[in-house]
Amino acid sequence: MQIDPKNDIIEVDGVQVSYNPDAKKIYILLNKLPGYLSACVDSRGVPTIMDLLPHTGERLFPVGRLDKDTEGLLIVTNDGDLAYKLTHPKHKIDKTYLAWVEGIPSESSLEKMRQGLELEDGMTAPADVEIVNFTDHISRRNTSGISTCLKIVIHEGKKRQIKRMCYAIGHKVLKLRRIQIGTINLGDLKPGKYRYLTQEEVESLKNISS
Ligand code: URA
């Protein structure tokens, strides 16, 4: 529903929701740690990304959530228009992930991911998928044996999409890291750290054409 922010009052269960269109826009790039929820509110003792961020006095929210056990790039902002642009599937903004999966996927199963897979909530759009390397042991889930690091680029944001895509070809995801959204790369930002996006970076996101 469209609202008129100057004249409408918005309430949820009788509590007025504050909305200040003139609030200073804030854009933060966070390298999320696994074990943190992509939530902005109290989460009954579970750490949230807010524990990793500065206190800005603004109502911030993550642009496209990451699962609790997923790590990597998260943009956190109070700019609803940009968040909408980056997350709505119609804009087809690329999101790049590194996924460490159990075993070695065959070329034919990778091709299925590239073409689009049937998940319980429908077909996935074609994805870019390439093998980055093979590794011996991923310790986080205490599994042993060969695992494969895949670089996967998707532009949708279905719930747990990467994990479900990998599972659909028979490979469990052991570790998942997002490394890029649109024009913004995680770069060498250390795990658990954040930085503010530069004006140029914000403009580059706003200017991505869909
Ligand atoms: N895909 C997933 O499976 N999990 C995430 O956190 C992000 C994308």
PDB file of N, CA, C and O in Angstrom, residues 80-95 154-156 182 205-206 208-210:
ATOM      1  N   GLY A  80      15.212   2.612   2.357  1.00  0.00           N
ATOM      2  CA  GLY A  80      14.264   1.595   1.901  1.00  0.00           C
ATOM      3  C   GLY A  80      14.221   1.466   0.382  1.00  0.00           C
ATOM      4  O   GLY A  80      14.049   0.367  -0.142  1.00  0.00           O
ATOM      5  N   ASP A  81      14.401   2.584  -0.314  1.00  0.00           N
ATOM      6  CA  ASP A  81      14.331   2.528  -1.779  1.00  0.00           C
ATOM      7  C   ASP A  81      15.482   1.692  -2.337  1.00  0.00           C
ATOM      8  O   ASP A  81      15.297   0.861  -3.223  1.00  0.00           O
ATOM      9  N   LEU A  82      16.686   1.922  -1.789  1.00  0.00           N
ATOM     10  CA  LEU A  82      17.831   1.156  -2.286  1.00  0.00           C
ATOM     11  C   LEU A  82      17.679  -0.321  -1.899  1.00  0.00           C
ATOM     12  O   LEU A  82      17.949  -1.215  -2.709  1.00  0.00           O
ATOM     13  N   ALA A  83      17.226  -0.562  -0.677  1.00  0.00           N
ATOM     14  CA  ALA A  83      17.041  -1.952  -0.233  1.00  0.00           C
ATOM     15  C   ALA A  83      16.065  -2.666  -1.168  1.00  0.00           C
ATOM     16  O   ALA A  83      16.299  -3.809  -1.576  1.00  0.00           O
ATOM     17  N   TYR A  84      15.002  -1.977  -1.520  1.00  0.00           N
ATOM     18  CA  TYR A  84      13.994  -2.567  -2.422  1.00  0.00           C
ATOM     19  C   TYR A  84      14.632  -2.887  -3.771  1.00  0.00           C
ATOM     20  O   TYR A  84      14.476  -3.973  -4.323  1.00  0.00           O
ATOM     21  N   LYS A  85      15.401  -1.933  -4.277  1.00  0.00           N
ATOM     22  CA  LYS A  85      16.020  -2.132  -5.585  1.00  0.00           C
ATOM     23  C   LYS A  85      16.962  -3.339  -5.571  1.00  0.00           C
ATOM     24  O   LYS A  85      17.002  -4.132  -6.500  1.00  0.00           O
ATOM     25  N   LEU A  86      17.720  -3.471  -4.496  1.00  0.00           N
ATOM     26  CA  LEU A  86      18.730  -4.532  -4.454  1.00  0.00           C
ATOM     27  C   LEU A  86      18.123  -5.911  -4.195  1.00  0.00           C
ATOM     28  O   LEU A  86      18.745  -6.921  -4.504  1.00  0.00           O
ATOM     29  N   THR A  87      16.927  -5.949  -3.617  1.00  0.00           N
ATOM     30  CA  THR A  87      16.376  -7.252  -3.245  1.00  0.00           C
ATOM     31  C   THR A  87      15.224  -7.716  -4.139  1.00  0.00           C
ATOM     32  O   THR A  87      14.994  -8.912  -4.251  1.00  0.00           O
ATOM     33  N   HIS A  88      14.524  -6.793  -4.775  1.00  0.00           N
ATOM     34  CA  HIS A  88      13.370  -7.255  -5.555  1.00  0.00           C
ATOM     35  C   HIS A  88      13.858  -8.008  -6.807  1.00  0.00           C
ATOM     36  O   HIS A  88      14.682  -7.492  -7.553  1.00  0.00           O
ATOM     37  N   PRO A  89      13.318  -9.230  -7.013  1.00  0.00           N
ATOM     38  CA  PRO A  89      13.815 -10.049  -8.134  1.00  0.00           C
ATOM     39  C   PRO A  89      13.709  -9.356  -9.489  1.00  0.00           C
ATOM     40  O   PRO A  89      14.489  -9.628 -10.397  1.00  0.00           O
ATOM     41  N   LYS A  90      12.750  -8.436  -9.626  1.00  0.00           N
ATOM     42  CA  LYS A  90      12.574  -7.814 -10.951  1.00  0.00           C
ATOM     43  C   LYS A  90      13.809  -7.001 -11.361  1.00  0.00           C
ATOM     44  O   LYS A  90      14.054  -6.780 -12.536  1.00  0.00           O
ATOM     45  N   HIS A  91      14.597  -6.573 -10.386  1.00  0.00           N
ATOM     46  CA  HIS A  91      15.791  -5.788 -10.726  1.00  0.00           C
ATOM     47  C   HIS A  91      16.993  -6.660 -11.080  1.00  0.00           C
ATOM     48  O   HIS A  91      18.002  -6.145 -11.575  1.00  0.00           O
ATOM     49  N   LYS A  92      16.899  -7.945 -10.777  1.00  0.00           N
ATOM     50  CA  LYS A  92      17.937  -8.910 -11.194  1.00  0.00           C
ATOM     51  C   LYS A  92      19.349  -8.490 -10.804  1.00  0.00           C
ATOM     52  O   LYS A  92      20.267  -8.506 -11.623  1.00  0.00           O
ATOM     53  N   ILE A  93      19.501  -8.051  -9.557  1.00  0.00           N
ATOM     54  CA  ILE A  93      20.835  -7.650  -9.091  1.00  0.00           C
ATOM     55  C   ILE A  93      21.630  -8.915  -8.726  1.00  0.00           C
ATOM     56  O   ILE A  93      21.151  -9.754  -7.954  1.00  0.00           O
ATOM     57  N   ASP A  94      22.830  -9.037  -9.275  1.00  0.00           N
ATOM     58  CA  ASP A  94      23.648 -10.232  -9.018  1.00  0.00           C
ATOM     59  C   ASP A  94      24.124 -10.292  -7.571  1.00  0.00           C
ATOM     60  O   ASP A  94      24.556  -9.285  -7.007  1.00  0.00           O
ATOM     61  N   LYS A  95      24.045 -11.491  -6.999  1.00  0.00           N
ATOM     62  CA  LYS A  95      24.623 -11.759  -5.679  1.00  0.00           C
ATOM     63  C   LYS A  95      25.576 -12.929  -5.855  1.00  0.00           C
ATOM     64  O   LYS A  95      25.189 -13.966  -6.403  1.00  0.00           O
ATOM     65  N   ILE A 154      23.726 -15.613  -8.380  1.00  0.00           N
ATOM     66  CA  ILE A 154      22.278 -15.661  -8.630  1.00  0.00           C
ATOM     67  C   ILE A 154      21.737 -14.232  -8.538  1.00  0.00           C
ATOM     68  O   ILE A 154      22.387 -13.357  -7.974  1.00  0.00           O
ATOM     69  N   HIS A 155      20.545 -14.028  -9.083  1.00  0.00           N
ATOM     70  CA  HIS A 155      19.963 -12.696  -8.916  1.00  0.00           C
ATOM     71  C   HIS A 155      18.604 -12.751  -8.236  1.00  0.00           C
ATOM     72  O   HIS A 155      17.899 -11.757  -8.162  1.00  0.00           O
ATOM     73  N   GLU A 156      18.266 -13.943  -7.744  1.00  0.00           N
ATOM     74  CA  GLU A 156      17.019 -14.036  -6.976  1.00  0.00           C
ATOM     75  C   GLU A 156      17.376 -14.038  -5.496  1.00  0.00           C
ATOM     76  O   GLU A 156      18.534 -14.014  -5.135  1.00  0.00           O
ATOM     77  N   GLY A 182      25.758  -6.761  -6.509  1.00  0.00           N
ATOM     78  CA  GLY A 182      25.878  -5.723  -7.542  1.00  0.00           C
ATOM     79  C   GLY A 182      27.322  -5.316  -7.713  1.00  0.00           C
ATOM     80  O   GLY A 182      28.194  -6.159  -7.958  1.00  0.00           O
ATOM     81  N   LEU A 205      25.585   1.638  -6.798  1.00  0.00           N
ATOM     82  CA  LEU A 205      24.469   0.717  -6.545  1.00  0.00           C
ATOM     83  C   LEU A 205      23.159   1.296  -7.091  1.00  0.00           C
ATOM     84  O   LEU A 205      22.359   0.599  -7.698  1.00  0.00           O
ATOM     85  N   LYS A 206      22.992   2.600  -6.841  1.00  0.00           N
ATOM     86  CA  LYS A 206      21.742   3.225  -7.299  1.00  0.00           C
ATOM     87  C   LYS A 206      21.643   3.219  -8.826  1.00  0.00           C
ATOM     88  O   LYS A 206      20.560   3.221  -9.385  1.00  0.00           O
ATOM     89  N   ILE A 208      22.893   0.931 -10.917  1.00  0.00           N
ATOM     90  CA  ILE A 208      22.869  -0.360 -11.618  1.00  0.00           C
ATOM     91  C   ILE A 208      21.557  -0.437 -12.382  1.00  0.00           C
ATOM     92  O   ILE A 208      20.487  -0.227 -11.814  1.00  0.00           O
ATOM     93  N   SER A 209      21.684  -0.714 -13.680  1.00  0.00           N
ATOM     94  CA  SER A 209      20.420  -0.813 -14.423  1.00  0.00           C
ATOM     95  C   SER A 209      19.984  -2.264 -14.442  1.00  0.00           C
ATOM     96  O   SER A 209      20.797  -3.174 -14.553  1.00  0.00           O
ATOM     97  N   SER A 210      18.672  -2.443 -14.319  1.00  0.00           N
ATOM     98  CA  SER A 210      18.185  -3.825 -14.248  1.00  0.00           C
ATOM     99  C   SER A 210      17.723  -4.288 -15.612  1.00  0.00           C
ATOM    100  O   SER A 210      17.624  -3.551 -16.534  1.00  0.00           O
TER     101      SER A 210
END
